Backbone as JSON Lines, residues from 0, in Angstrom:
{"i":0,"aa":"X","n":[4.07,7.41,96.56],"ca":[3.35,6.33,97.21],"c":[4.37,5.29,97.65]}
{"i":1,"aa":"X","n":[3.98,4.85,98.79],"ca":[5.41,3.97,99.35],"c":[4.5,2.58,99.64]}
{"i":2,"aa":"X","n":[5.09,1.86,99.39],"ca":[4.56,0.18,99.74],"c":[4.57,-0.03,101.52]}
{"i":3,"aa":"X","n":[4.81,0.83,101.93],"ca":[4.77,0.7,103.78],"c":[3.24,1.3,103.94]}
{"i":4,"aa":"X","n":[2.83,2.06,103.03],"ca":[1.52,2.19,103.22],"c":[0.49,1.49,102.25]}
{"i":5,"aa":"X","n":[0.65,0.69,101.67],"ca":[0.04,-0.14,100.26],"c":[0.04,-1.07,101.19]}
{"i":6,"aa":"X","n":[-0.99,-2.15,100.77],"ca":[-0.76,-3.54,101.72],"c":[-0.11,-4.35,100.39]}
{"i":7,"aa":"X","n":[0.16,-5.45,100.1],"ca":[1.07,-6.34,99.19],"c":[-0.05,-6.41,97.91]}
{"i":8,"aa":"X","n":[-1.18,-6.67,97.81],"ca":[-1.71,-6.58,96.56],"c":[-2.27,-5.33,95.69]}
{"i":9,"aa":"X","n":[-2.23,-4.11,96.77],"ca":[-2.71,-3.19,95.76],"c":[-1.04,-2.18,95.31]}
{"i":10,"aa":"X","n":[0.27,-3.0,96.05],"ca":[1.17,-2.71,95.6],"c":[1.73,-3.13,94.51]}
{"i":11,"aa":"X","n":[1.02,-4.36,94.18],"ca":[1.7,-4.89,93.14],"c":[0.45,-4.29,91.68]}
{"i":12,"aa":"X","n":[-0.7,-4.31,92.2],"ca":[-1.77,-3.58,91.12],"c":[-0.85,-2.32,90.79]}
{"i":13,"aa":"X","n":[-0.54,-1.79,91.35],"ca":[0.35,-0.17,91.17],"c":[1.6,-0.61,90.25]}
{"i":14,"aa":"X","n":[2.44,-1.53,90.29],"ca":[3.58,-1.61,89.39],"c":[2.67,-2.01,88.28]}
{"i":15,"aa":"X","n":[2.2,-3.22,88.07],"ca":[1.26,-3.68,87.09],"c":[0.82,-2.31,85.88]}
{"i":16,"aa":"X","n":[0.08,-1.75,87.02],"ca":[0.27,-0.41,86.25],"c":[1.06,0.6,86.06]}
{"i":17,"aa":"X","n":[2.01,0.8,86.08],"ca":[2.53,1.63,85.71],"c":[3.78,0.7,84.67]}
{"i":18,"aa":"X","n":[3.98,-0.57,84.84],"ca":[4.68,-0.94,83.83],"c":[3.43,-1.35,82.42]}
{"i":19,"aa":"X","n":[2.13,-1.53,82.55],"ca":[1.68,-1.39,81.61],"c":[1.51,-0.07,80.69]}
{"i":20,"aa":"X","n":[1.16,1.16,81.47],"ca":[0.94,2.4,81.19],"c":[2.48,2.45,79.62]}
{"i":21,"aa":"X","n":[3.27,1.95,80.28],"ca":[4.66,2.19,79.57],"c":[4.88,1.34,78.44]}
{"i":22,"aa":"X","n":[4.57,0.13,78.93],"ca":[5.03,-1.29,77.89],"c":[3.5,-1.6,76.97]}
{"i":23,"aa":"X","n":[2.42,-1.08,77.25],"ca":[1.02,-1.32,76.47],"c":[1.03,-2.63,76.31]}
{"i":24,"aa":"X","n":[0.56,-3.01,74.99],"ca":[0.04,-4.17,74.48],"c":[1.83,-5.26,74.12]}
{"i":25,"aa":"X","n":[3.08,-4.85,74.43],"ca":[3.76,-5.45,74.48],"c":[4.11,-6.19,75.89]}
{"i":26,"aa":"X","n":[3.43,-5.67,76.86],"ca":[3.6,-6.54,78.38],"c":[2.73,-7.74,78.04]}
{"i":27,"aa":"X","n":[3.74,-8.98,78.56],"ca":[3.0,-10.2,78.4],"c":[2.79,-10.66,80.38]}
{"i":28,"aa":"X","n":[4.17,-10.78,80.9],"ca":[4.05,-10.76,82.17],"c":[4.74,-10.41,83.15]}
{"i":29,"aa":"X","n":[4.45,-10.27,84.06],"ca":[5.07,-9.88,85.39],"c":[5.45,-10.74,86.34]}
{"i":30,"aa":"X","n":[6.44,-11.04,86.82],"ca":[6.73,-11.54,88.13],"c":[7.39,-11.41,89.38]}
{"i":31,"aa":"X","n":[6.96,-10.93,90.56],"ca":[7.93,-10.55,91.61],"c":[8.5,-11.76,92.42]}
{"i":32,"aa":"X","n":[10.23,-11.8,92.37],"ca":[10.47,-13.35,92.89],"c":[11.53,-12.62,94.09]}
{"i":33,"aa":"X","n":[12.35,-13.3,94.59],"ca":[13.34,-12.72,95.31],"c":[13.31,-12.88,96.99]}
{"i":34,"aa":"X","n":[13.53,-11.92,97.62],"ca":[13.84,-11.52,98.81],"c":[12.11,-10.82,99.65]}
{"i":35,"aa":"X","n":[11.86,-9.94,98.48],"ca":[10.63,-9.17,98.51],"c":[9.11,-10.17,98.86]}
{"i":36,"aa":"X","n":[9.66,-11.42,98.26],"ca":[7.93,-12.41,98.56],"c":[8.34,-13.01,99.89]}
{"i":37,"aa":"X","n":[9.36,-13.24,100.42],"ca":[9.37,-13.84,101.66],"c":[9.76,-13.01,102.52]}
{"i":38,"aa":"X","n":[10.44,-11.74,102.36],"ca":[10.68,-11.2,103.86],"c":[10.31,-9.21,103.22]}
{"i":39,"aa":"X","n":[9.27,-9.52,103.73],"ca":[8.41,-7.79,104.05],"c":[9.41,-6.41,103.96]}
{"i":40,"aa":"X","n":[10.58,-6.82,104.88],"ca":[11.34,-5.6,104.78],"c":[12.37,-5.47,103.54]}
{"i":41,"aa":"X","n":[12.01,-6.14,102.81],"ca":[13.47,-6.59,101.68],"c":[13.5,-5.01,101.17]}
{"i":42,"aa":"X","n":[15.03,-4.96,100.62],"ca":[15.47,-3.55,100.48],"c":[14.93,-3.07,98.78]}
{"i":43,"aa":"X","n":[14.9,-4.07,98.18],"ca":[14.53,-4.28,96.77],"c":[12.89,-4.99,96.15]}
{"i":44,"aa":"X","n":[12.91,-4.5,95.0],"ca":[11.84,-5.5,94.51],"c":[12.51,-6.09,93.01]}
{"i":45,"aa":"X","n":[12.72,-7.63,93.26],"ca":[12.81,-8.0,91.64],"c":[11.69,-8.36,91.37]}
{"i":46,"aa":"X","n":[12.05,-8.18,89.55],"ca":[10.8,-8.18,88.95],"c":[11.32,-8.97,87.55]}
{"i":47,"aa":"X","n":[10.86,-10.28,87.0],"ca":[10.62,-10.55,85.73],"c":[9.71,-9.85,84.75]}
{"i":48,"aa":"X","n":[9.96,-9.18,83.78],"ca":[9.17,-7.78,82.88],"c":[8.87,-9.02,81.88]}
{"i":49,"aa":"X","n":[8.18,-10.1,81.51],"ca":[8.0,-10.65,80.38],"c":[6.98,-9.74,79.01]}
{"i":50,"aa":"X","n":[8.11,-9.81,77.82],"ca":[7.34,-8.79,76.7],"c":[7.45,-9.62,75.9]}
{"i":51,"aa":"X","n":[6.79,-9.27,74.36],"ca":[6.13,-9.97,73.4],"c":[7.3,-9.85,72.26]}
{"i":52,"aa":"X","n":[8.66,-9.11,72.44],"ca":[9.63,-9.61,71.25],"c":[11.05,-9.59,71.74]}
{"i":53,"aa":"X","n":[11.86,-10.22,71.38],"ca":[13.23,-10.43,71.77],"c":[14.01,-9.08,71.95]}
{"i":54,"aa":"X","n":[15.16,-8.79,72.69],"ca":[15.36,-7.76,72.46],"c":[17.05,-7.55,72.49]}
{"i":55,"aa":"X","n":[17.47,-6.36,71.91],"ca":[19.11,-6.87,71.94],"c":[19.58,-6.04,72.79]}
{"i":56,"aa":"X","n":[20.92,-6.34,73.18],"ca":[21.57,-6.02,74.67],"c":[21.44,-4.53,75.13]}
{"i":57,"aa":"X","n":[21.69,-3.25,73.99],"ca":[21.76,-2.54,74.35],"c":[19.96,-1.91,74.85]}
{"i":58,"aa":"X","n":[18.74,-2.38,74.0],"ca":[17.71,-1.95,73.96],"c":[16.99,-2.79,75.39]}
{"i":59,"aa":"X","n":[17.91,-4.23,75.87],"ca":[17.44,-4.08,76.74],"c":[17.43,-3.86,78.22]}
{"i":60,"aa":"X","n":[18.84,-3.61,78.29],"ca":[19.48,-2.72,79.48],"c":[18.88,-1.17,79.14]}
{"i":61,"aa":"X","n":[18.7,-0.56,78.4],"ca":[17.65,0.66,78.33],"c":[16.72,0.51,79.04]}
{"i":62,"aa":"X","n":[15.56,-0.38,78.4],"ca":[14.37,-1.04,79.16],"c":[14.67,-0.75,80.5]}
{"i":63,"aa":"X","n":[15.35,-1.78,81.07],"ca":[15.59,-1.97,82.27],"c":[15.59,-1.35,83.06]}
{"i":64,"aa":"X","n":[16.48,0.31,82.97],"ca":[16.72,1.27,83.61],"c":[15.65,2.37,83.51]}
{"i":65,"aa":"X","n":[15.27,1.94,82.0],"ca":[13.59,3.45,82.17],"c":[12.91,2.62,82.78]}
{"i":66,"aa":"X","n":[12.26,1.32,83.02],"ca":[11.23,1.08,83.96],"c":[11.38,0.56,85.52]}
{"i":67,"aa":"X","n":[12.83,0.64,85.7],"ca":[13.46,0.97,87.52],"c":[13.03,2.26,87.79]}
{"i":68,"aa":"X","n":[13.09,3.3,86.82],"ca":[13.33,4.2,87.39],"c":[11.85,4.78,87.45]}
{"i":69,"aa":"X","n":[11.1,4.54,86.39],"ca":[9.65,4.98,86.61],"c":[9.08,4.45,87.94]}
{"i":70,"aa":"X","n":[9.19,3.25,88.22],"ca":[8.88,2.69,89.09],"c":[9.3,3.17,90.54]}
{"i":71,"aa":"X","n":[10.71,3.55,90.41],"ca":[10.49,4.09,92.09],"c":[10.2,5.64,91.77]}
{"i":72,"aa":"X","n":[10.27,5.99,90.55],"ca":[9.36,7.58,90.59],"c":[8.11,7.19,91.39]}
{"i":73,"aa":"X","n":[7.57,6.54,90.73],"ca":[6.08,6.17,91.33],"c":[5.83,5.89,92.41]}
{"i":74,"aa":"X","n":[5.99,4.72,92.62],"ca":[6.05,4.13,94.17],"c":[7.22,4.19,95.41]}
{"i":75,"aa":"X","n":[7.93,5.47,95.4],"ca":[8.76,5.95,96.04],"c":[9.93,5.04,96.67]}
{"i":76,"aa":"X","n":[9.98,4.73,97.48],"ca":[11.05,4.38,98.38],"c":[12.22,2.96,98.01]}
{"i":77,"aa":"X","n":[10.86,2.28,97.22],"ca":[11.8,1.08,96.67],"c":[12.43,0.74,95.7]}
{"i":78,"aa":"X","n":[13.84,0.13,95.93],"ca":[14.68,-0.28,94.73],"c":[13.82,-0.67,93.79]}
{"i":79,"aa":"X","n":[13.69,-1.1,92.25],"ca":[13.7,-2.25,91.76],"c":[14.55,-2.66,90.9]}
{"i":80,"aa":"X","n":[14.81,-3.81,91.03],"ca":[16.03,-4.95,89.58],"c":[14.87,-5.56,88.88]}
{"i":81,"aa":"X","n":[15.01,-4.91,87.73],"ca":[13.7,-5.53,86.7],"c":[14.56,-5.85,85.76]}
{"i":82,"aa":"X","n":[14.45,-7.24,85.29],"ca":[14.98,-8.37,84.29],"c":[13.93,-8.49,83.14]}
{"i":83,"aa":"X","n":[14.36,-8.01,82.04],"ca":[13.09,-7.59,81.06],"c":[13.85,-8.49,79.72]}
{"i":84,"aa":"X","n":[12.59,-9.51,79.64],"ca":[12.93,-10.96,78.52],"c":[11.39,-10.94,77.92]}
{"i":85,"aa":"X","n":[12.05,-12.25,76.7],"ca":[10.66,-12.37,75.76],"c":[10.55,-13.33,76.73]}
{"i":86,"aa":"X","n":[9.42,-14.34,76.55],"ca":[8.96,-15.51,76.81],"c":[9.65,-16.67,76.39]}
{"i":87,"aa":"X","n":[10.49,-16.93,74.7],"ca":[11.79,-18.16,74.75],"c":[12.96,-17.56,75.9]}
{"i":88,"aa":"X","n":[12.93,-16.33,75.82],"ca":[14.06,-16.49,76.97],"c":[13.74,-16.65,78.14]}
{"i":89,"aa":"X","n":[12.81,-16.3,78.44],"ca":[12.14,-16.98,79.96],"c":[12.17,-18.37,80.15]}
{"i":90,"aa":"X","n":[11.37,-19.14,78.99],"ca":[11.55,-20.08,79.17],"c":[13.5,-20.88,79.34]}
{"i":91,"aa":"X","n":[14.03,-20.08,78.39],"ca":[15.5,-21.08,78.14],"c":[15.9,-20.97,79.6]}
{"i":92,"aa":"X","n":[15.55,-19.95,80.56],"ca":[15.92,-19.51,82.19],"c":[15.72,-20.24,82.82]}
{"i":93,"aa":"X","n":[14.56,-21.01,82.43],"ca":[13.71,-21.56,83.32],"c":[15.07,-23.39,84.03]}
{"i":94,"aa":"X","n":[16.04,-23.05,84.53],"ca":[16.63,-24.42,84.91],"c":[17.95,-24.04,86.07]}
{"i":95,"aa":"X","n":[18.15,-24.85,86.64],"ca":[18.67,-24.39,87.73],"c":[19.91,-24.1,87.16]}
{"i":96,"aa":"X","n":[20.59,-23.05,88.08],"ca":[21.75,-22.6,88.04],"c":[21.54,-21.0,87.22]}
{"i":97,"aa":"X","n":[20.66,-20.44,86.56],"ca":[20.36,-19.38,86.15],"c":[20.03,-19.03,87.57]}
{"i":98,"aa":"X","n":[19.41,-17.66,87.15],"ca":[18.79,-16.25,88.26],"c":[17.32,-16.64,88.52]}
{"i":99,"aa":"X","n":[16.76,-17.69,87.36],"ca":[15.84,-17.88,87.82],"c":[15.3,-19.29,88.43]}
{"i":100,"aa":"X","n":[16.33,-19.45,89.15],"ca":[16.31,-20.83,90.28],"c":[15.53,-19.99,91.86]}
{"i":101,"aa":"X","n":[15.8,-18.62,91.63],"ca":[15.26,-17.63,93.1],"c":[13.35,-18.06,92.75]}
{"i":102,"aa":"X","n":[12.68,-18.11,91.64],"ca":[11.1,-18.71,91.54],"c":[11.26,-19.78,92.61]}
{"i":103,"aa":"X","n":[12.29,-20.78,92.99],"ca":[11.85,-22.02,94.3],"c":[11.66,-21.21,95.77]}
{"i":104,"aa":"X","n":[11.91,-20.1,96.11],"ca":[12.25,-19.97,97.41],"c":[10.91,-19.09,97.31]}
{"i":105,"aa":"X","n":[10.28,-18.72,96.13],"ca":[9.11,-17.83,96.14],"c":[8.82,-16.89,95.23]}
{"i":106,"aa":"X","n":[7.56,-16.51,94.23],"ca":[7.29,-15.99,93.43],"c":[6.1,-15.39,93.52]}
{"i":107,"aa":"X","n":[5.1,-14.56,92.53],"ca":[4.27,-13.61,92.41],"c":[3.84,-13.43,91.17]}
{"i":108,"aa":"X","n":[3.55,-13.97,90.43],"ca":[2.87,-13.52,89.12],"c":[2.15,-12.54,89.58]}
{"i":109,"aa":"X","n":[1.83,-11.38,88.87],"ca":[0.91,-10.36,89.63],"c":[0.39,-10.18,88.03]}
{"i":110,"aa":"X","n":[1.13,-9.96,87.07],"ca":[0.52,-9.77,85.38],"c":[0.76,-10.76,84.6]}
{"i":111,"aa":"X","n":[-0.53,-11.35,83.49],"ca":[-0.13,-12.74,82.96],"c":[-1.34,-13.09,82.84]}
{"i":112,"aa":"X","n":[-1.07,-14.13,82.1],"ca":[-1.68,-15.19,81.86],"c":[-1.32,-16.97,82.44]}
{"i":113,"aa":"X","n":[-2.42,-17.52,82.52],"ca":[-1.9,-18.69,82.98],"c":[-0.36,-19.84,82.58]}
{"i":114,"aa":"X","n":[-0.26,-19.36,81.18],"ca":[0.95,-19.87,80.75],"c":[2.26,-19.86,81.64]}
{"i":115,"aa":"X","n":[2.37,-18.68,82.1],"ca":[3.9,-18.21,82.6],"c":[3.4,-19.19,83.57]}
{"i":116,"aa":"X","n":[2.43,-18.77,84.82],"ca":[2.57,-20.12,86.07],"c":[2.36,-21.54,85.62]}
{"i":117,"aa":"X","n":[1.9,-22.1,84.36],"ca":[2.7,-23.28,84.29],"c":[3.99,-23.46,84.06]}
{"i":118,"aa":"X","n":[4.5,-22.73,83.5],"ca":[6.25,-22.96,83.03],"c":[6.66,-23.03,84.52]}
{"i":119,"aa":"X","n":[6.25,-22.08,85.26],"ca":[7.03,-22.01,86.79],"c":[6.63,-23.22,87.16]}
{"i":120,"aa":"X","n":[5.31,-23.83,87.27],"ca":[4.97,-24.97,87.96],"c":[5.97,-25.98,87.58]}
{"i":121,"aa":"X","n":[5.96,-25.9,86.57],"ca":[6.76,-27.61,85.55],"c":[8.42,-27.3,85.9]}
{"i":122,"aa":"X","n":[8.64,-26.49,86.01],"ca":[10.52,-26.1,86.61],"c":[10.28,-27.17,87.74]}
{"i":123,"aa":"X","n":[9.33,-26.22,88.83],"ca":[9.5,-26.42,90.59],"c":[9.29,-27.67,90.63]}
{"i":124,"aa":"X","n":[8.07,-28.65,90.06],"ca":[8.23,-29.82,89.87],"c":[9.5,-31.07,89.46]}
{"i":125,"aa":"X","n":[9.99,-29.87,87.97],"ca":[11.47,-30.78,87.89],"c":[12.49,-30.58,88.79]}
{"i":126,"aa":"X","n":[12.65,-29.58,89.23],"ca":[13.67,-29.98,89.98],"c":[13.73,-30.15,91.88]}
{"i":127,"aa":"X","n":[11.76,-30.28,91.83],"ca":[12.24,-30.79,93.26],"c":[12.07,-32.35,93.24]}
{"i":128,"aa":"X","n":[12.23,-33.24,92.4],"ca":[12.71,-34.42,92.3],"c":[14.19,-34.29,92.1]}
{"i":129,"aa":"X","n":[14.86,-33.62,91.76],"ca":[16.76,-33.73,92.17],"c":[16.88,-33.36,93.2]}
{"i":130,"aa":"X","n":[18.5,-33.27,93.09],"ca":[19.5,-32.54,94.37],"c":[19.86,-31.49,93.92]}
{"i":131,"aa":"X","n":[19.1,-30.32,94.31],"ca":[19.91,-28.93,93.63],"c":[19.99,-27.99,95.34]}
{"i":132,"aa":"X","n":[21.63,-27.62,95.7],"ca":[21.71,-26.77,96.47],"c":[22.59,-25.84,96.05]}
{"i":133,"aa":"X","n":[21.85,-24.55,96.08],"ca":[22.39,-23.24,95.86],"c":[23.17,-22.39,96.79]}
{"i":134,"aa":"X","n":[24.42,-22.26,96.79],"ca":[24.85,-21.64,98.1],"c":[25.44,-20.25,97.43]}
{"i":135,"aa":"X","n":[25.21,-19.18,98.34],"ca":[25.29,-17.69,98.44],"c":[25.98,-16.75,99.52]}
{"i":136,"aa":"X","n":[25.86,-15.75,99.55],"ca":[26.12,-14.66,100.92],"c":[25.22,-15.3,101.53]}
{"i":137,"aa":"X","n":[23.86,-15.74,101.32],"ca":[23.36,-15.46,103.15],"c":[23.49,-16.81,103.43]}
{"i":138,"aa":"X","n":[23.76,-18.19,102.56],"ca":[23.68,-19.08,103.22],"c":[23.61,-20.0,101.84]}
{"i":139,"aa":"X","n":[23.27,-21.7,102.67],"ca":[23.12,-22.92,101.1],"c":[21.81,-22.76,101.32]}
{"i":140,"aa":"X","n":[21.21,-22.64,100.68],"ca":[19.65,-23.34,100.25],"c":[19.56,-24.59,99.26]}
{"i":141,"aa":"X","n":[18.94,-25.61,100.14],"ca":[18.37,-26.88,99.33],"c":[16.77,-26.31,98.19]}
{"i":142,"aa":"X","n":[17.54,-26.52,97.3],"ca":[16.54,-25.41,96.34],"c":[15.32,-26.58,96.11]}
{"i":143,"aa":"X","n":[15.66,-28.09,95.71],"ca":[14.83,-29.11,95.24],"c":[13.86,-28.96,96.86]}
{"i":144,"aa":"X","n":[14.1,-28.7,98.35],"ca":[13.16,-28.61,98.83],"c":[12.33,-28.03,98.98]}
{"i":145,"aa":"X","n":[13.08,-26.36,99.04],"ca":[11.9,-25.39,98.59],"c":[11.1,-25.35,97.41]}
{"i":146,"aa":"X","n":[11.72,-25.98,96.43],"ca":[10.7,-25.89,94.86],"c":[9.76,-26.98,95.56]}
{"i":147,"aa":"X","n":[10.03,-27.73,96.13],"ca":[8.77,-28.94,96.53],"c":[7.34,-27.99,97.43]}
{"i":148,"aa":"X","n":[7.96,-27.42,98.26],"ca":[7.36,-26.27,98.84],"c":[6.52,-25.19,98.58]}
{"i":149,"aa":"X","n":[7.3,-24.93,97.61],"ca":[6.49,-23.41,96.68],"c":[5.41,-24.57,95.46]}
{"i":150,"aa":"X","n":[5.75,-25.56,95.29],"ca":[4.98,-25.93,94.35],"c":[3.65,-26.29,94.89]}
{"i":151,"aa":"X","n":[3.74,-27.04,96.28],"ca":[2.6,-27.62,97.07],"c":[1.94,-26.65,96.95]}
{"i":152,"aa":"X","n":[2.64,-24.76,97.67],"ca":[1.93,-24.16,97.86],"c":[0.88,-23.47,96.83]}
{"i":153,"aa":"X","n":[1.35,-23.24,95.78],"ca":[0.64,-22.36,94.68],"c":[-0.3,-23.76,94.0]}
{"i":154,"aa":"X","n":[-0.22,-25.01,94.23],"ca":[-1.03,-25.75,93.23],"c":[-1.83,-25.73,94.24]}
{"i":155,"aa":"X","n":[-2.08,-25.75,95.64],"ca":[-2.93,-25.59,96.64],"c":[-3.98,-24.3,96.27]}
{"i":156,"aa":"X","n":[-3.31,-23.12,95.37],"ca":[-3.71,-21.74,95.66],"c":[-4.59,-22.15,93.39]}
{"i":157,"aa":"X","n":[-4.15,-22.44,92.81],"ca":[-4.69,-22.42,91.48],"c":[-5.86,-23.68,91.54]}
């Protein structure tokens, strides 16, 4: 099954499931952030795997790689980089200059509970009152504007 024929929500119902099928009653949440929520053709899908216990380096680079790989078993064609944390480590992420400063430019809870999108809300809030610019390969991004942005947008949408 390829996401060129899925439209965007019953593609993400499909990872949902199949990382639950795997992770059961230890999946807490899901999040697709990256390249993939703002531009359609992105070559990849990241994914935040939030689970219910800490895990150590080697068990969770394991993780990581059995549920990339189930995942494009499944849904064929696409990469994924799945970042698989408890919830304190999500949270300790949660501040700029980590990997998860990419939640300002755009995110996806697709599995969860309301908790995880407040933690995201209360980041995008803090830091689109600073000056945070992130510069990369494709360019600088003023991150405090887009978090102002993504925040309008999703408190518009909850």
């Amino acid at each position: 099954m390829q996401r060129a024929s899925l439209g965007r929500k019953e593609f993400y119902k499909c990872i949902s499931k199949v990382l639950l099928d795997e992770l059961k009653d230890a999946l807490r949440g899901v999040i697709v952030f990256g390249s993939s929520v703002y531009f359609r053709s992105a070559r990849d899908i990241d994914l935040i795997v939030i689970v219910d216990r800490g895990l150590n380096l080697k068990e969770k680079m394991k993780l990581e790689l059995k549920l990339s790989r189930k995942l494009r078993k499944r849904l064929g064609s696409a990469f994924f980089d799945v970042h698989v944390m408890d919830l304190d480590t999500f949270k300790e992420n949660l501040v700029p200059g980590s990997f998860l400063h990419g939640l300002a430019l755009g995110y996806e809870v697709i599995y969860g509970n309301s908790e995880i999108e407040k933690l995201i809300l209360n980041f995008l809030k803090e830091i689109s009152n600073e000056k945070y610019v992130i510069h990369d390969k494709y360019g600088s991004w003023d991150l405090a504007f887009h978090a102002k942005l993504t925040y309008k947008k999703r408190r518009l949408q909850t």
